[in-house]
Amino acid sequence: MRPYAGLKTLRIQLFSPAPHLSALIQLDFIKGWPLVVHSSTLDGQLAEGRSRAFVEFVADLHRRLSPQDRARIVFRRGFSPVRHLLITIGAVVIAVPTFGLLLLALVGQVPIGKAIWPGLPGALLAAGLLKLAFWSRPGSYDPERLPDGLWPRS
């Protein structure tokens, strides 16, 4: 659609690793809007064969880059540092009162039944946010070695 000469940044974001791959790649160009390709459908559902097609697209894109392109393009992985920090802070804000409530139940200050119902969903939400923060931590990657998590573990 657009020439590689106009490509300035590639960003791969992994939300969960293969084989149940949920990821996206964002291609930022010097001019125009970025192109974003998802491994899942737009509503977040895993589609039959779509993850495999996504990995093939990402690998083919990197194979086609010339040495000059590889020297010019910035290769990033994960969320932006600010977005990653917000997700991490959100997880901590949810986790601290949740685990505090469960701790109060363990020492007998709060009845277990009153601590479990709000505590369990809070703990699950905090764990999900921490998992997302782990898989989408910011950084860079070598275009010769695509990030772990794209390929199914054998």
GROMACS .gro file of N, CA and C in nm:
model
  462
    1MET      N    1   0.082  -0.118   0.000
    1MET     CA    2   0.000   0.000   0.000
    1MET      C    3   0.087   0.126   0.000
    2ARG      N    4   0.190   0.127   0.083
    2ARG     CA    5   0.282   0.240   0.088
    2ARG      C    6   0.425   0.186   0.083
    3PRO      N    7   0.517   0.264   0.031
    3PRO     CA    8   0.656   0.213   0.018
    3PRO      C    9   0.724   0.200   0.154
    4TYR      N   10   0.816   0.104   0.163
    4TYR     CA   11   0.893   0.086   0.286
    4TYR      C   12   0.980   0.207   0.316
    5ALA      N   13   1.014   0.285   0.213
    5ALA     CA   14   1.097   0.404   0.234
    5ALA      C   15   1.028   0.504   0.327
    6GLY      N   16   0.896   0.501   0.332
    6GLY     CA   17   0.823   0.592   0.419
    6GLY      C   18   0.799   0.537   0.558
    7LEU      N   19   0.842   0.414   0.585
    7LEU     CA   20   0.821   0.349   0.715
    7LEU      C   21   0.922   0.402   0.816
    8LYS      N   22   0.875   0.449   0.932
    8LYS     CA   23   0.969   0.502   1.031
    8LYS      C   24   0.973   0.419   1.159
    9THR      N   25   0.861   0.353   1.195
    9THR     CA   26   0.857   0.275   1.319
    9THR      C   27   0.771   0.152   1.302
   10LEU      N   28   0.815   0.041   1.358
   10LEU     CA   29   0.733  -0.081   1.371
   10LEU      C   30   0.719  -0.107   1.520
   11ARG      N   31   0.596  -0.131   1.565
   11ARG     CA   32   0.572  -0.163   1.706
   11ARG      C   33   0.490  -0.292   1.712
   12ILE      N   34   0.542  -0.391   1.783
   12ILE     CA   35   0.470  -0.516   1.806
   12ILE      C   36   0.424  -0.516   1.951
   13GLN      N   37   0.294  -0.540   1.971
   13GLN     CA   38   0.238  -0.549   2.106
   13GLN      C   39   0.179  -0.688   2.123
   14LEU      N   40   0.228  -0.760   2.224
   14LEU     CA   41   0.175  -0.891   2.257
   14LEU      C   42   0.085  -0.878   2.380
   15PHE      N   43  -0.039  -0.921   2.367
   15PHE     CA   44  -0.131  -0.920   2.481
   15PHE      C   45  -0.134  -1.057   2.547
   16SER      N   46  -0.113  -1.162   2.469
   16SER     CA   47  -0.097  -1.297   2.521
   16SER      C   48  -0.016  -1.375   2.419
   17PRO      N   49   0.066  -1.469   2.464
   17PRO     CA   50   0.156  -1.540   2.373
   17PRO      C   51   0.086  -1.648   2.290
   18ALA      N   52   0.155  -1.694   2.185
   18ALA     CA   53   0.107  -1.806   2.105
   18ALA      C   54   0.104  -1.929   2.195
   19PRO      N   55   0.021  -2.026   2.175
   19PRO     CA   56  -0.063  -2.051   2.058
   19PRO      C   57  -0.194  -1.974   2.058
   20HIS      N   58  -0.234  -1.914   2.168
   20HIS     CA   59  -0.358  -1.834   2.171
   20HIS      C   60  -0.320  -1.688   2.153
   21LEU      N   61  -0.255  -1.661   2.043
   21LEU     CA   62  -0.193  -1.531   2.018
   21LEU      C   63  -0.296  -1.419   2.012
   22SER      N   64  -0.269  -1.316   2.087
   22SER     CA   65  -0.345  -1.192   2.077
   22SER      C   66  -0.239  -1.083   2.070
   23ALA      N   67  -0.226  -1.021   1.954
   23ALA     CA   68  -0.119  -0.925   1.932
   23ALA      C   69  -0.159  -0.827   1.822
   24LEU      N   70  -0.076  -0.726   1.807
   24LEU     CA   71  -0.092  -0.635   1.694
   24LEU      C   72   0.045  -0.583   1.654
   25ILE      N   73   0.052  -0.538   1.529
   25ILE     CA   74   0.171  -0.469   1.481
   25ILE      C   75   0.124  -0.336   1.423
   26GLN      N   76   0.195  -0.231   1.459
   26GLN     CA   77   0.161  -0.097   1.412
   26GLN      C   78   0.276  -0.048   1.325
   27LEU      N   79   0.244  -0.009   1.203
   27LEU     CA   80   0.342   0.045   1.110
   27LEU      C   81   0.320   0.196   1.102
   28ASP      N   82   0.417   0.273   1.149
   28ASP     CA   83   0.408   0.419   1.144
   28ASP      C   84   0.489   0.469   1.025
   29PHE      N   85   0.427   0.554   0.944
   29PHE     CA   86   0.491   0.609   0.826
   29PHE      C   87   0.523   0.755   0.848
   30ILE      N   88   0.614   0.808   0.767
   30ILE     CA   89   0.650   0.949   0.776
   30ILE      C   90   0.528   1.035   0.747
   31LYS      N   91   0.449   0.997   0.648
   31LYS     CA   92   0.327   1.070   0.613
   31LYS      C   93   0.208   0.976   0.623
   32GLY      N   94   0.098   1.029   0.668
   32GLY     CA   95  -0.024   0.951   0.672
   32GLY      C   96  -0.046   0.880   0.805
   33TRP      N   97  -0.160   0.814   0.811
   33TRP     CA   98  -0.200   0.742   0.931
   33TRP      C   99  -0.122   0.613   0.945
   34PRO      N  100  -0.106   0.566   1.069
   34PRO     CA  101  -0.041   0.436   1.088
   34PRO      C  102  -0.131   0.323   1.038
   35LEU      N  103  -0.070   0.211   1.005
   35LEU     CA  104  -0.141   0.090   0.967
   35LEU      C  105  -0.130  -0.007   1.085
   36VAL      N  106  -0.243  -0.053   1.134
   36VAL     CA  107  -0.245  -0.144   1.248
   36VAL      C  108  -0.306  -0.276   1.202
   37VAL      N  109  -0.233  -0.387   1.224
   37VAL     CA  110  -0.279  -0.520   1.188
   37VAL      C  111  -0.292  -0.601   1.316
   38HIS      N  112  -0.410  -0.660   1.338
   38HIS     CA  113  -0.439  -0.738   1.459
   38HIS      C  114  -0.431  -0.887   1.430
   39SER      N  115  -0.394  -0.964   1.531
   39SER     CA  116  -0.394  -1.110   1.517
   39SER      C  117  -0.531  -1.169   1.545
   40SER      N  118  -0.621  -1.087   1.598
   40SER     CA  119  -0.756  -1.132   1.629
   40SER      C  120  -0.854  -1.042   1.556
   41THR      N  121  -0.981  -1.074   1.565
   41THR     CA  122  -1.081  -0.988   1.503
   41THR      C  123  -1.090  -0.858   1.582
   42LEU      N  124  -1.156  -0.759   1.527
   42LEU     CA  125  -1.162  -0.629   1.593
   42LEU      C  126  -1.236  -0.633   1.726
   43ASP      N  127  -1.321  -0.733   1.746
   43ASP     CA  128  -1.389  -0.745   1.875
   43ASP      C  129  -1.310  -0.830   1.974
   44GLY      N  130  -1.184  -0.865   1.937
   44GLY     CA  131  -1.096  -0.936   2.028
   44GLY      C  132  -1.108  -1.087   2.026
   45GLN      N  133  -1.191  -1.141   1.938
   45GLN     CA  134  -1.209  -1.286   1.932
   45GLN      C  135  -1.098  -1.350   1.847
   46LEU      N  136  -1.054  -1.467   1.887
   46LEU     CA  137  -0.955  -1.540   1.809
   46LEU      C  138  -1.026  -1.608   1.692
   47ALA      N  139  -0.981  -1.580   1.571
   47ALA     CA  140  -1.042  -1.637   1.452
   47ALA      C  141  -0.956  -1.751   1.400
   48GLU      N  142  -1.021  -1.853   1.347
   48GLU     CA  143  -0.953  -1.971   1.293
   48GLU      C  144  -0.850  -1.928   1.188
   49GLY      N  145  -0.723  -1.959   1.211
   49GLY     CA  146  -0.617  -1.932   1.114
   49GLY      C  147  -0.566  -1.789   1.114
   50ARG      N  148  -0.633  -1.699   1.183
   50ARG     CA  149  -0.591  -1.559   1.177
   50ARG      C  150  -0.457  -1.537   1.249
   51SER      N  151  -0.433  -1.605   1.360
   51SER     CA  152  -0.307  -1.590   1.432
   51SER      C  153  -0.191  -1.635   1.344
   52ARG      N  154  -0.208  -1.747   1.276
   52ARG     CA  155  -0.104  -1.799   1.187
   52ARG      C  156  -0.076  -1.701   1.073
   53ALA      N  157  -0.184  -1.645   1.015
   53ALA     CA  158  -0.168  -1.547   0.907
   53ALA      C  159  -0.097  -1.421   0.959
   54PHE      N  160  -0.127  -1.381   1.082
   54PHE     CA  161  -0.063  -1.264   1.142
   54PHE      C  162   0.087  -1.288   1.155
   55VAL      N  163   0.127  -1.403   1.210
   55VAL     CA  164   0.269  -1.434   1.228
   55VAL      C  165   0.338  -1.439   1.093
   56GLU      N  166   0.274  -1.498   0.991
   56GLU     CA  167   0.333  -1.503   0.858
   56GLU      C  168   0.349  -1.362   0.800
   57PHE      N  169   0.250  -1.275   0.823
   57PHE     CA  170   0.259  -1.137   0.776
   57PHE      C  171   0.377  -1.065   0.841
   58VAL      N  172   0.390  -1.078   0.973
   58VAL     CA  173   0.498  -1.010   1.046
   58VAL      C  174   0.634  -1.063   0.998
   59ALA      N  175   0.648  -1.194   0.985
   59ALA     CA  176   0.775  -1.252   0.940
   59ALA      C  177   0.807  -1.207   0.797
   60ASP      N  178   0.708  -1.208   0.708
   60ASP     CA  179   0.730  -1.166   0.570
   60ASP      C  180   0.768  -1.019   0.563
   61LEU      N  181   0.703  -0.936   0.641
   61LEU     CA  182   0.735  -0.794   0.645
   61LEU      C  183   0.881  -0.773   0.682
   62HIS      N  184   0.929  -0.842   0.785
   62HIS     CA  185   1.067  -0.827   0.828
   62HIS      C  186   1.166  -0.883   0.726
   63ARG      N  187   1.129  -0.991   0.657
   63ARG     CA  188   1.215  -1.047   0.552
   63ARG      C  189   1.234  -0.949   0.437
   64ARG      N  190   1.132  -0.873   0.406
   64ARG     CA  191   1.136  -0.781   0.292
   64ARG      C  192   1.213  -0.652   0.318
   65LEU      N  193   1.244  -0.623   0.441
   65LEU     CA  194   1.316  -0.500   0.473
   65LEU      C  195   1.462  -0.511   0.430
   66SER      N  196   1.508  -0.409   0.360
   66SER     CA  197   1.648  -0.405   0.317
   66SER      C  198   1.737  -0.367   0.435
   67PRO      N  199   1.868  -0.386   0.422
   67PRO     CA  200   1.958  -0.342   0.529
   67PRO      C  201   1.947  -0.192   0.557
   68GLN      N  202   1.922  -0.112   0.454
   68GLN     CA  203   1.904   0.032   0.473
   68GLN      C  204   1.776   0.060   0.552
   69ASP      N  205   1.669  -0.015   0.521
   69ASP     CA  206   1.544   0.000   0.595
   69ASP      C  207   1.565  -0.037   0.741
   70ARG      N  208   1.635  -0.147   0.765
   70ARG     CA  209   1.657  -0.194   0.902
   70ARG      C  210   1.739  -0.094   0.984
   71ALA      N  211   1.829  -0.022   0.918
   71ALA     CA  212   1.910   0.078   0.988
   71ALA      C  213   1.829   0.204   1.020
   72ARG      N  214   1.729   0.234   0.938
   72ARG     CA  215   1.651   0.357   0.952
   72ARG      C  216   1.530   0.340   1.043
   73ILE      N  217   1.465   0.225   1.039
   73ILE     CA  218   1.340   0.202   1.111
   73ILE      C  219   1.368   0.175   1.259
   74VAL      N  220   1.282   0.228   1.345
   74VAL     CA  221   1.289   0.201   1.489
   74VAL      C  222   1.197   0.082   1.517
   75PHE      N  223   1.249  -0.021   1.581
   75PHE     CA  224   1.173  -0.143   1.611
   75PHE      C  225   1.140  -0.144   1.760
   76ARG      N  226   1.010  -0.128   1.790
   76ARG     CA  227   0.966  -0.123   1.929
   76ARG      C  228   0.875  -0.241   1.959
   77ARG      N  229   0.872  -0.277   2.087
   77ARG     CA  230   0.781  -0.383   2.132
   77ARG      C  231   0.705  -0.331   2.252
   78GLY      N  232   0.582  -0.378   2.267
   78GLY     CA  233   0.502  -0.345   2.383
   78GLY      C  234   0.434  -0.211   2.375
   79PHE      N  235   0.370  -0.176   2.487
   79PHE     CA  236   0.302  -0.048   2.499
   79PHE      C  237   0.405   0.064   2.505
   80SER      N  238   0.358   0.186   2.487
   80SER     CA  239   0.444   0.301   2.513
   80SER      C  240   0.474   0.302   2.663
   81PRO      N  241   0.586   0.361   2.704
   81PRO     CA  242   0.619   0.362   2.847
   81PRO      C  243   0.509   0.424   2.935
   82VAL      N  244   0.443   0.529   2.886
   82VAL     CA  245   0.338   0.593   2.966
   82VAL      C  246   0.218   0.500   2.983
   83ARG      N  247   0.174   0.437   2.874
   83ARG     CA  248   0.060   0.344   2.882
   83ARG      C  249   0.093   0.227   2.973
   84HIS      N  250   0.215   0.176   2.963
   84HIS     CA  251   0.257   0.064   3.048
   84HIS      C  252   0.255   0.105   3.195
   85LEU      N  253   0.303   0.225   3.225
   85LEU     CA  254   0.303   0.274   3.362
   85LEU      C  255   0.160   0.287   3.416
   86LEU      N  256   0.068   0.338   3.334
   86LEU     CA  257  -0.072   0.352   3.377
   86LEU      C  258  -0.135   0.216   3.407
   87ILE      N  259  -0.107   0.116   3.324
   87ILE     CA  260  -0.161  -0.018   3.348
   87ILE      C  261  -0.103  -0.077   3.477
   88THR      N  262   0.026  -0.059   3.497
   88THR     CA  263   0.091  -0.111   3.618
   88THR      C  264   0.036  -0.042   3.743
   89ILE      N  265   0.021   0.089   3.738
   89ILE     CA  266  -0.036   0.163   3.851
   89ILE      C  267  -0.179   0.118   3.878
   90GLY      N  268  -0.257   0.098   3.771
   90GLY     CA  269  -0.394   0.048   3.786
   90GLY      C  270  -0.398  -0.086   3.856
   91ALA      N  271  -0.307  -0.175   3.819
   91ALA     CA  272  -0.302  -0.307   3.883
   91ALA      C  273  -0.269  -0.295   4.032
   92VAL      N  274  -0.175  -0.208   4.064
   92VAL     CA  275  -0.137  -0.190   4.204
   92VAL      C  276  -0.251  -0.126   4.284
   93VAL      N  277  -0.317  -0.027   4.224
   93VAL     CA  278  -0.429   0.039   4.293
   93VAL      C  279  -0.541  -0.060   4.324
   94ILE      N  280  -0.563  -0.155   4.235
   94ILE     CA  281  -0.666  -0.257   4.259
   94ILE      C  282  -0.615  -0.363   4.356
   95ALA      N  283  -0.488  -0.402   4.342
   95ALA     CA  284  -0.434  -0.513   4.421
   95ALA      C  285  -0.418  -0.479   4.570
   96VAL      N  286  -0.373  -0.359   4.601
   96VAL     CA  287  -0.344  -0.324   4.741
   96VAL      C  288  -0.469  -0.336   4.830
   97PRO      N  289  -0.580  -0.269   4.797
   97PRO     CA  290  -0.697  -0.285   4.885
   97PRO      C  291  -0.755  -0.427   4.883
   98THR      N  292  -0.746  -0.492   4.766
   98THR     CA  293  -0.798  -0.628   4.756
   98THR      C  294  -0.723  -0.722   4.848
   99PHE      N  295  -0.591  -0.720   4.841
   99PHE     CA  296  -0.513  -0.810   4.926
   99PHE      C  297  -0.515  -0.765   5.071
  100GLY      N  298  -0.531  -0.635   5.094
  100GLY     CA  299  -0.548  -0.588   5.231
  100GLY      C  300  -0.675  -0.642   5.293
  101LEU      N  301  -0.783  -0.644   5.216
  101LEU     CA  302  -0.910  -0.698   5.264
  101LEU      C  303  -0.897  -0.848   5.291
  102LEU      N  304  -0.833  -0.920   5.200
  102LEU     CA  305  -0.814  -1.064   5.222
  102LEU      C  306  -0.723  -1.091   5.342
  103LEU      N  307  -0.624  -1.006   5.363
  103LEU     CA  308  -0.537  -1.020   5.479
  103LEU      C  309  -0.615  -0.995   5.609
  104LEU      N  310  -0.702  -0.894   5.609
  104LEU     CA  311  -0.787  -0.869   5.726
  104LEU      C  312  -0.877  -0.989   5.756
  105ALA      N  313  -0.922  -1.057   5.651
  105ALA     CA  314  -1.005  -1.176   5.672
  105ALA      C  315  -0.922  -1.289   5.732
  106LEU      N  316  -0.798  -1.301   5.689
  106LEU     CA  317  -0.712  -1.408   5.741
  106LEU      C  318  -0.679  -1.388   5.889
  107VAL      N  319  -0.668  -1.263   5.932
  107VAL     CA  320  -0.636  -1.239   6.072
  107VAL      C  321  -0.761  -1.224   6.158
  108GLY      N  322  -0.878  -1.238   6.097
  108GLY     CA  323  -1.003  -1.239   6.172
  108GLY      C  324  -1.068  -1.104   6.195
  109GLN      N  325  -1.022  -1.000   6.132
  109GLN     CA  326  -1.081  -0.867   6.149
  109GLN      C  327  -1.209  -0.848   6.067
  110VAL      N  328  -1.221  -0.924   5.958
  110VAL     CA  329  -1.336  -0.916   5.869
  110VAL      C  330  -1.384  -1.059   5.844
  111PRO      N  331  -1.515  -1.083   5.844
  111PRO     CA  332  -1.562  -1.218   5.813
  111PRO      C  333  -1.518  -1.261   5.672
  112ILE      N  334  -1.480  -1.387   5.660
  112ILE     CA  335  -1.429  -1.438   5.531
  112ILE      C  336  -1.531  -1.419   5.420
  113GLY      N  337  -1.658  -1.443   5.446
  113GLY     CA  338  -1.761  -1.427   5.343
  113GLY      C  339  -1.768  -1.285   5.289
  114LYS      N  340  -1.748  -1.186   5.376
  114LYS     CA  341  -1.752  -1.047   5.331
  114LYS      C  342  -1.625  -1.006   5.257
  115ALA      N  343  -1.517  -1.079   5.278
  115ALA     CA  344  -1.390  -1.046   5.212
  115ALA      C  345  -1.375  -1.117   5.078
  116ILE      N  346  -1.430  -1.238   5.067
  116ILE     CA  347  -1.412  -1.318   4.946
  116ILE      C  348  -1.483  -1.256   4.826
  117TRP      N  349  -1.608  -1.215   4.843
  117TRP     CA  350  -1.687  -1.168   4.728
  117TRP      C  351  -1.628  -1.044   4.662
  118PRO      N  352  -1.587  -0.942   4.734
  118PRO     CA  353  -1.520  -0.832   4.663
  118PRO      C  354  -1.373  -0.861   4.636
  119GLY      N  355  -1.313  -0.946   4.719
  119GLY     CA  356  -1.170  -0.973   4.704
  119GLY      C  357  -1.134  -1.058   4.585
  120LEU      N  358  -1.214  -1.160   4.555
  120LEU     CA  359  -1.182  -1.250   4.444
  120LEU      C  360  -1.187  -1.180   4.309
  121PRO      N  361  -1.292  -1.105   4.276
  121PRO     CA  362  -1.289  -1.034   4.147
  121PRO      C  363  -1.177  -0.930   4.140
  122GLY      N  364  -1.150  -0.864   4.251
  122GLY     CA  365  -1.040  -0.766   4.253
  122GLY      C  366  -0.905  -0.832   4.227
  123ALA      N  367  -0.884  -0.948   4.290
  123ALA     CA  368  -0.758  -1.020   4.270
  123ALA      C  369  -0.746  -1.067   4.125
  124LEU      N  370  -0.855  -1.116   4.067
  124LEU     CA  371  -0.851  -1.161   3.928
  124LEU      C  372  -0.824  -1.044   3.833
  125LEU      N  373  -0.886  -0.929   3.858
  125LEU     CA  374  -0.864  -0.812   3.774
  125LEU      C  375  -0.719  -0.764   3.786
  126ALA      N  376  -0.666  -0.759   3.907
  126ALA     CA  377  -0.527  -0.717   3.927
  126ALA      C  378  -0.432  -0.815   3.859
  127ALA      N  379  -0.459  -0.945   3.869
  127ALA     CA  380  -0.373  -1.044   3.804
  127ALA      C  381  -0.378  -1.029   3.652
  128GLY      N  382  -0.496  -1.003   3.598
  128GLY     CA  383  -0.508  -0.983   3.453
  128GLY      C  384  -0.432  -0.860   3.406
  129LEU      N  385  -0.441  -0.752   3.481
  129LEU     CA  386  -0.367  -0.631   3.445
  129LEU      C  387  -0.216  -0.651   3.456
  130LEU      N  388  -0.172  -0.724   3.559
  130LEU     CA  389  -0.029  -0.752   3.572
  130LEU      C  390   0.022  -0.841   3.459
  131LYS      N  391  -0.060  -0.937   3.416
  131LYS     CA  392  -0.023  -1.022   3.303
  131LYS      C  393  -0.011  -0.937   3.176
  132LEU      N  394  -0.107  -0.848   3.154
  132LEU     CA  395  -0.102  -0.758   3.039
  132LEU      C  396   0.022  -0.670   3.045
  133ALA      N  397   0.054  -0.617   3.162
  133ALA     CA  398   0.172  -0.532   3.178
  133ALA      C  399   0.299  -0.611   3.150
  134PHE      N  400   0.302  -0.740   3.190
  134PHE     CA  401   0.420  -0.823   3.165
  134PHE      C  402   0.438  -0.849   3.016
  135TRP      N  403   0.332  -0.889   2.947
  135TRP     CA  404   0.344  -0.924   2.806
  135TRP      C  405   0.360  -0.803   2.716
  136SER      N  406   0.322  -0.686   2.763
  136SER     CA  407   0.327  -0.566   2.678
  136SER      C  408   0.425  -0.462   2.732
  137ARG      N  409   0.526  -0.507   2.807
  137ARG     CA  410   0.622  -0.411   2.860
  137ARG      C  411   0.698  -0.346   2.744
  138PRO      N  412   0.732  -0.217   2.758
  138PRO     CA  413   0.798  -0.146   2.649
  138PRO      C  414   0.942  -0.190   2.631
  139GLY      N  415   0.989  -0.172   2.513
  139GLY     CA  416   1.128  -0.204   2.480
  139GLY      C  417   1.149  -0.199   2.330
  140SER      N  418   1.257  -0.256   2.287
  140SER     CA  419   1.285  -0.264   2.144
  140SER      C  420   1.317  -0.410   2.112
  141TYR      N  421   1.325  -0.440   1.985
  141TYR     CA  422   1.360  -0.575   1.944
  141TYR      C  423   1.450  -0.570   1.822
  142ASP      N  424   1.522  -0.677   1.800
  142ASP     CA  425   1.609  -0.692   1.686
  142ASP      C  426   1.526  -0.746   1.570
  143PRO      N  427   1.527  -0.680   1.453
  143PRO     CA  428   1.446  -0.729   1.342
  143PRO      C  429   1.490  -0.866   1.290
  144GLU      N  430   1.608  -0.910   1.329
  144GLU     CA  431   1.654  -1.044   1.290
  144GLU      C  432   1.593  -1.151   1.381
  145ARG      N  433   1.549  -1.111   1.500
  145ARG     CA  434   1.488  -1.203   1.598
  145ARG      C  435   1.359  -1.142   1.647
  146LEU      N  436   1.249  -1.191   1.596
  146LEU     CA  437   1.119  -1.138   1.636
  146LEU      C  438   1.092  -1.174   1.782
  147PRO      N  439   1.012  -1.092   1.852
  147PRO     CA  440   0.989  -1.115   1.995
  147PRO      C  441   0.934  -1.254   2.026
  148ASP      N  442   0.981  -1.310   2.139
  148ASP     CA  443   0.924  -1.436   2.189
  148ASP      C  444   0.776  -1.414   2.215
  149GLY      N  445   0.698  -1.516   2.196
  149GLY     CA  446   0.556  -1.505   2.217
  149GLY      C  447   0.478  -1.507   2.086
  150LEU      N  448   0.546  -1.472   1.974
  150LEU     CA  449   0.482  -1.483   1.843
  150LEU      C  450   0.474  -1.630   1.800
  151TRP      N  451   0.574  -1.704   1.838
  151TRP     CA  452   0.584  -1.843   1.795
  151TRP      C  453   0.534  -1.936   1.904
  152PRO      N  454   0.458  -2.039   1.868
  152PRO     CA  455   0.413  -2.135   1.970
  152PRO      C  456   0.531  -2.207   2.032
  153ARG      N  457   0.524  -2.229   2.162
  153ARG     CA  458   0.630  -2.303   2.231
  153ARG      C  459   0.614  -2.451   2.201
  154SER      N  460   0.727  -2.516   2.173
  154SER     CA  461   0.719  -2.660   2.140
  154SER      C  462   0.757  -2.745   2.259
   0.00000   0.00000   0.00000
